[in-house]
Amino acid sequence: MWQVPHGDTPDGVRNNAALKGLNIPKTGQGGSVGLLVTKTVVVVGDPQVTTTPDHPRGAMLRAYDKTTGKEVGALLMPAPQSGSPMTYSVNGTQYIVVAVSGGNYSGEYIAYRLPADAR
Amino acid sequence: MIESKILKSDESCILNPKSETLNWTANLSMATSNLKSRISDLRCRTRPISKFLLFGILFLLGLAIFTYAQDAPRTVWDGVYNEEQAQRGRAVFLDQCSNCHGRDLEGADMTPALTGGAFMANWDGLTLGDLADRIRVSMPLNSPGTLSRQQTVDVVAFILRFDQFPAGKEELPREVPALKQILFKARP
């Protein structure tokens, strides 16, 4: 139905001297990461660390529109996703929890929720 | 006549904030001769200048060393381990690490590969001290902390060789501060 590159272009490609001057589109990243599907979106994190002009060293957790593949949200995590995200609800507030680790960042779980004014 | 000369010398010293001690010498000499006052007058004018020059030279020297160190950190491309160390590391790896990470460092479902794009990307810009620390603190998963420091850096050397970073003459040091001076860079 749809197919999109997932993940920023790796630093090793983006900063490669041999590719200087070429306009490299977003390549996505190699890696094996699990994903979470809800009623409306697909949530999945980048498998690799990048440092780009848009964000400091880290990896993005992204949400794609389930019907079109369009990215509808992204936030920076300190390390790449290392397990599948999952979601749960407490007192009417929905959370997404994701395991991250990679490089020198030891494994941990991070739980996200929408800010109060957006719920 | 003598006194007026000494007073003049005192004033020039007072105007110079770095010359209190010389000023004191000039005062002591008041009753003796104008020879001493001339000497102190001379010292009070010349010493602060040479001090300034000395500090200037030291500062420039320090700045040059600092700039050089900033410009040229050692990286994994500079031959930071040797073949013998990598061989020792291979034996430790096959015994302690390969069950999960694979004999070809390819990783598995829940185990990261220690070669390839994701490994390079995740460690790019960090140091070998970070890598050795990570191994020392968290590996092997079933009994962390059981590898000696020597075994840990030997495994690092093996990973570097497997990932085709060049070998050199010296072994990787065991000390974490020294390892932290060696940058992991995915590309030269």
PDB file of N, CA and C in Angstrom, chain A residues 59-99:
ATOM      1  N   ALA A  59      18.340   9.298  18.540  1.00  0.00           N
ATOM      2  CA  ALA A  59      17.551   8.583  17.533  1.00  0.00           C
ATOM      3  C   ALA A  59      16.093   9.021  17.680  1.00  0.00           C
ATOM      4  N   MET A  60      15.362   9.028  16.572  1.00  0.00           N
ATOM      5  CA  MET A  60      13.990   9.535  16.607  1.00  0.00           C
ATOM      6  C   MET A  60      12.985   8.395  16.808  1.00  0.00           C
ATOM      7  N   LEU A  61      11.935   8.694  17.578  1.00  0.00           N
ATOM      8  CA  LEU A  61      10.767   7.816  17.640  1.00  0.00           C
ATOM      9  C   LEU A  61       9.727   8.462  16.728  1.00  0.00           C
ATOM     10  N   ARG A  62       9.240   7.703  15.738  1.00  0.00           N
ATOM     11  CA  ARG A  62       8.384   8.310  14.723  1.00  0.00           C
ATOM     12  C   ARG A  62       7.004   7.667  14.701  1.00  0.00           C
ATOM     13  N   ALA A  63       6.017   8.481  14.291  1.00  0.00           N
ATOM     14  CA  ALA A  63       4.662   7.967  14.078  1.00  0.00           C
ATOM     15  C   ALA A  63       4.276   8.247  12.633  1.00  0.00           C
ATOM     16  N   TYR A  64       3.790   7.208  11.939  1.00  0.00           N
ATOM     17  CA  TYR A  64       3.359   7.355  10.549  1.00  0.00           C
ATOM     18  C   TYR A  64       1.839   7.163  10.470  1.00  0.00           C
ATOM     19  N   ASP A  65       1.205   7.933   9.614  1.00  0.00           N
ATOM     20  CA  ASP A  65      -0.210   7.730   9.320  1.00  0.00           C
ATOM     21  C   ASP A  65      -0.365   6.320   8.735  1.00  0.00           C
ATOM     22  N   LYS A  66      -1.257   5.543   9.340  1.00  0.00           N
ATOM     23  CA  LYS A  66      -1.365   4.137   8.960  1.00  0.00           C
ATOM     24  C   LYS A  66      -1.860   3.957   7.527  1.00  0.00           C
ATOM     25  N   THR A  67      -2.603   4.917   7.046  1.00  0.00           N
ATOM     26  CA  THR A  67      -3.188   4.746   5.711  1.00  0.00           C
ATOM     27  C   THR A  67      -2.298   5.291   4.593  1.00  0.00           C
ATOM     28  N   THR A  68      -1.438   6.294   4.925  1.00  0.00           N
ATOM     29  CA  THR A  68      -0.659   6.927   3.851  1.00  0.00           C
ATOM     30  C   THR A  68       0.854   6.752   4.002  1.00  0.00           C
ATOM     31  N   GLY A  69       1.326   6.466   5.201  1.00  0.00           N
ATOM     32  CA  GLY A  69       2.767   6.383   5.430  1.00  0.00           C
ATOM     33  C   GLY A  69       3.398   7.733   5.709  1.00  0.00           C
ATOM     34  N   LYS A  70       2.586   8.781   5.714  1.00  0.00           N
ATOM     35  CA  LYS A  70       3.137  10.127   5.973  1.00  0.00           C
ATOM     36  C   LYS A  70       3.544  10.234   7.456  1.00  0.00           C
ATOM     37  N   GLU A  71       4.731  10.796   7.693  1.00  0.00           N
ATOM     38  CA  GLU A  71       5.177  10.962   9.082  1.00  0.00           C
ATOM     39  C   GLU A  71       4.346  12.051   9.744  1.00  0.00           C
ATOM     40  N   VAL A  72       3.692  11.725  10.852  1.00  0.00           N
ATOM     41  CA  VAL A  72       2.819  12.707  11.504  1.00  0.00           C
ATOM     42  C   VAL A  72       3.386  13.189  12.840  1.00  0.00           C
ATOM     43  N   GLY A  73       4.500  12.624  13.265  1.00  0.00           N
ATOM     44  CA  GLY A  73       5.115  13.097  14.509  1.00  0.00           C
ATOM     45  C   GLY A  73       6.441  12.398  14.724  1.00  0.00           C
ATOM     46  N   ALA A  74       7.358  13.080  15.435  1.00  0.00           N
ATOM     47  CA  ALA A  74       8.654  12.475  15.742  1.00  0.00           C
ATOM     48  C   ALA A  74       9.216  13.164  16.976  1.00  0.00           C
ATOM     49  N   LEU A  75       9.893  12.404  17.804  1.00  0.00           N
ATOM     50  CA  LEU A  75      10.571  13.027  18.948  1.00  0.00           C
ATOM     51  C   LEU A  75      11.920  12.350  19.162  1.00  0.00           C
ATOM     52  N   LEU A  76      12.830  13.103  19.785  1.00  0.00           N
ATOM     53  CA  LEU A  76      14.216  12.636  19.941  1.00  0.00           C
ATOM     54  C   LEU A  76      14.351  11.765  21.184  1.00  0.00           C
ATOM     55  N   MET A  77      14.957  10.598  20.995  1.00  0.00           N
ATOM     56  CA  MET A  77      15.297   9.728  22.126  1.00  0.00           C
ATOM     57  C   MET A  77      16.816   9.737  22.301  1.00  0.00           C
ATOM     58  N   PRO A  78      17.312   9.446  23.517  1.00  0.00           N
ATOM     59  CA  PRO A  78      18.770   9.512  23.739  1.00  0.00           C
ATOM     60  C   PRO A  78      19.539   8.379  23.061  1.00  0.00           C
ATOM     61  N   ALA A  79      18.830   7.307  22.689  1.00  0.00           N
ATOM     62  CA  ALA A  79      19.494   6.152  22.075  1.00  0.00           C
ATOM     63  C   ALA A  79      18.474   5.440  21.193  1.00  0.00           C
ATOM     64  N   PRO A  80      18.926   4.568  20.296  1.00  0.00           N
ATOM     65  CA  PRO A  80      17.985   3.898  19.395  1.00  0.00           C
ATOM     66  C   PRO A  80      17.058   2.934  20.134  1.00  0.00           C
ATOM     67  N   GLN A  81      15.922   2.699  19.538  1.00  0.00           N
ATOM     68  CA  GLN A  81      14.984   1.710  20.056  1.00  0.00           C
ATOM     69  C   GLN A  81      15.640   0.331  20.047  1.00  0.00           C
ATOM     70  N   SER A  82      15.455  -0.410  21.129  1.00  0.00           N
ATOM     71  CA  SER A  82      16.056  -1.748  21.152  1.00  0.00           C
ATOM     72  C   SER A  82      15.027  -2.855  21.352  1.00  0.00           C
ATOM     73  N   GLY A  83      13.768  -2.498  21.518  1.00  0.00           N
ATOM     74  CA  GLY A  83      12.697  -3.491  21.586  1.00  0.00           C
ATOM     75  C   GLY A  83      11.506  -2.906  20.849  1.00  0.00           C
ATOM     76  N   SER A  84      10.368  -3.554  20.938  1.00  0.00           N
ATOM     77  CA  SER A  84       9.176  -2.989  20.284  1.00  0.00           C
ATOM     78  C   SER A  84       8.486  -2.004  21.224  1.00  0.00           C
ATOM     79  N   PRO A  85       8.011  -0.866  20.713  1.00  0.00           N
ATOM     80  CA  PRO A  85       7.229   0.017  21.569  1.00  0.00           C
ATOM     81  C   PRO A  85       5.912  -0.669  21.937  1.00  0.00           C
ATOM     82  N   MET A  86       5.324  -0.305  23.061  1.00  0.00           N
ATOM     83  CA  MET A  86       3.974  -0.778  23.371  1.00  0.00           C
ATOM     84  C   MET A  86       3.216   0.380  24.005  1.00  0.00           C
ATOM     85  N   THR A  87       1.904   0.232  24.060  1.00  0.00           N
ATOM     86  CA  THR A  87       1.098   1.326  24.580  1.00  0.00           C
ATOM     87  C   THR A  87       0.141   0.817  25.646  1.00  0.00           C
ATOM     88  N   TYR A  88      -0.185   1.691  26.593  1.00  0.00           N
ATOM     89  CA  TYR A  88      -1.132   1.329  27.649  1.00  0.00           C
ATOM     90  C   TYR A  88      -1.815   2.593  28.128  1.00  0.00           C
ATOM     91  N   SER A  89      -2.879   2.413  28.883  1.00  0.00           N
ATOM     92  CA  SER A  89      -3.666   3.558  29.322  1.00  0.00           C
ATOM     93  C   SER A  89      -3.878   3.490  30.827  1.00  0.00           C
ATOM     94  N   VAL A  90      -3.685   4.616  31.517  1.00  0.00           N
ATOM     95  CA  VAL A  90      -3.930   4.700  32.957  1.00  0.00           C
ATOM     96  C   VAL A  90      -4.819   5.912  33.226  1.00  0.00           C
ATOM     97  N   ASN A  91      -5.969   5.699  33.827  1.00  0.00           N
ATOM     98  CA  ASN A  91      -6.912   6.783  34.145  1.00  0.00           C
ATOM     99  C   ASN A  91      -7.188   7.680  32.932  1.00  0.00           C
ATOM    100  N   GLY A  92      -7.350   7.078  31.818  1.00  0.00           N
ATOM    101  CA  GLY A  92      -7.720   7.835  30.627  1.00  0.00           C
ATOM    102  C   GLY A  92      -6.557   8.481  29.899  1.00  0.00           C
ATOM    103  N   THR A  93      -5.322   8.336  30.413  1.00  0.00           N
ATOM    104  CA  THR A  93      -4.153   8.894  29.718  1.00  0.00           C
ATOM    105  C   THR A  93      -3.400   7.767  29.026  1.00  0.00           C
ATOM    106  N   GLN A  94      -3.109   7.976  27.745  1.00  0.00           N
ATOM    107  CA  GLN A  94      -2.410   6.940  26.999  1.00  0.00           C
ATOM    108  C   GLN A  94      -0.897   7.166  27.039  1.00  0.00           C
ATOM    109  N   TYR A  95      -0.162   6.106  27.219  1.00  0.00           N
ATOM    110  CA  TYR A  95       1.297   6.157  27.268  1.00  0.00           C
ATOM    111  C   TYR A  95       1.872   5.263  26.167  1.00  0.00           C
ATOM    112  N   ILE A  96       3.060   5.638  25.692  1.00  0.00           N
ATOM    113  CA  ILE A  96       3.837   4.749  24.821  1.00  0.00           C
ATOM    114  C   ILE A  96       5.150   4.487  25.550  1.00  0.00           C
ATOM    115  N   VAL A  97       5.486   3.238  25.738  1.00  0.00           N
ATOM    116  CA  VAL A  97       6.750   2.927  26.409  1.00  0.00           C
ATOM    117  C   VAL A  97       7.660   2.217  25.414  1.00  0.00           C
ATOM    118  N   VAL A  98       8.928   2.601  25.448  1.00  0.00           N
ATOM    119  CA  VAL A  98       9.863   2.039  24.467  1.00  0.00           C
ATOM    120  C   VAL A  98      11.204   1.751  25.154  1.00  0.00           C
ATOM    121  N   ALA A  99      11.796   0.602  24.815  1.00  0.00           N
ATOM    122  CA  ALA A  99      13.120   0.255  25.339  1.00  0.00           C
ATOM    123  C   ALA A  99      14.170   0.853  24.416  1.00  0.00           C
TER     124      ALA A  99
END
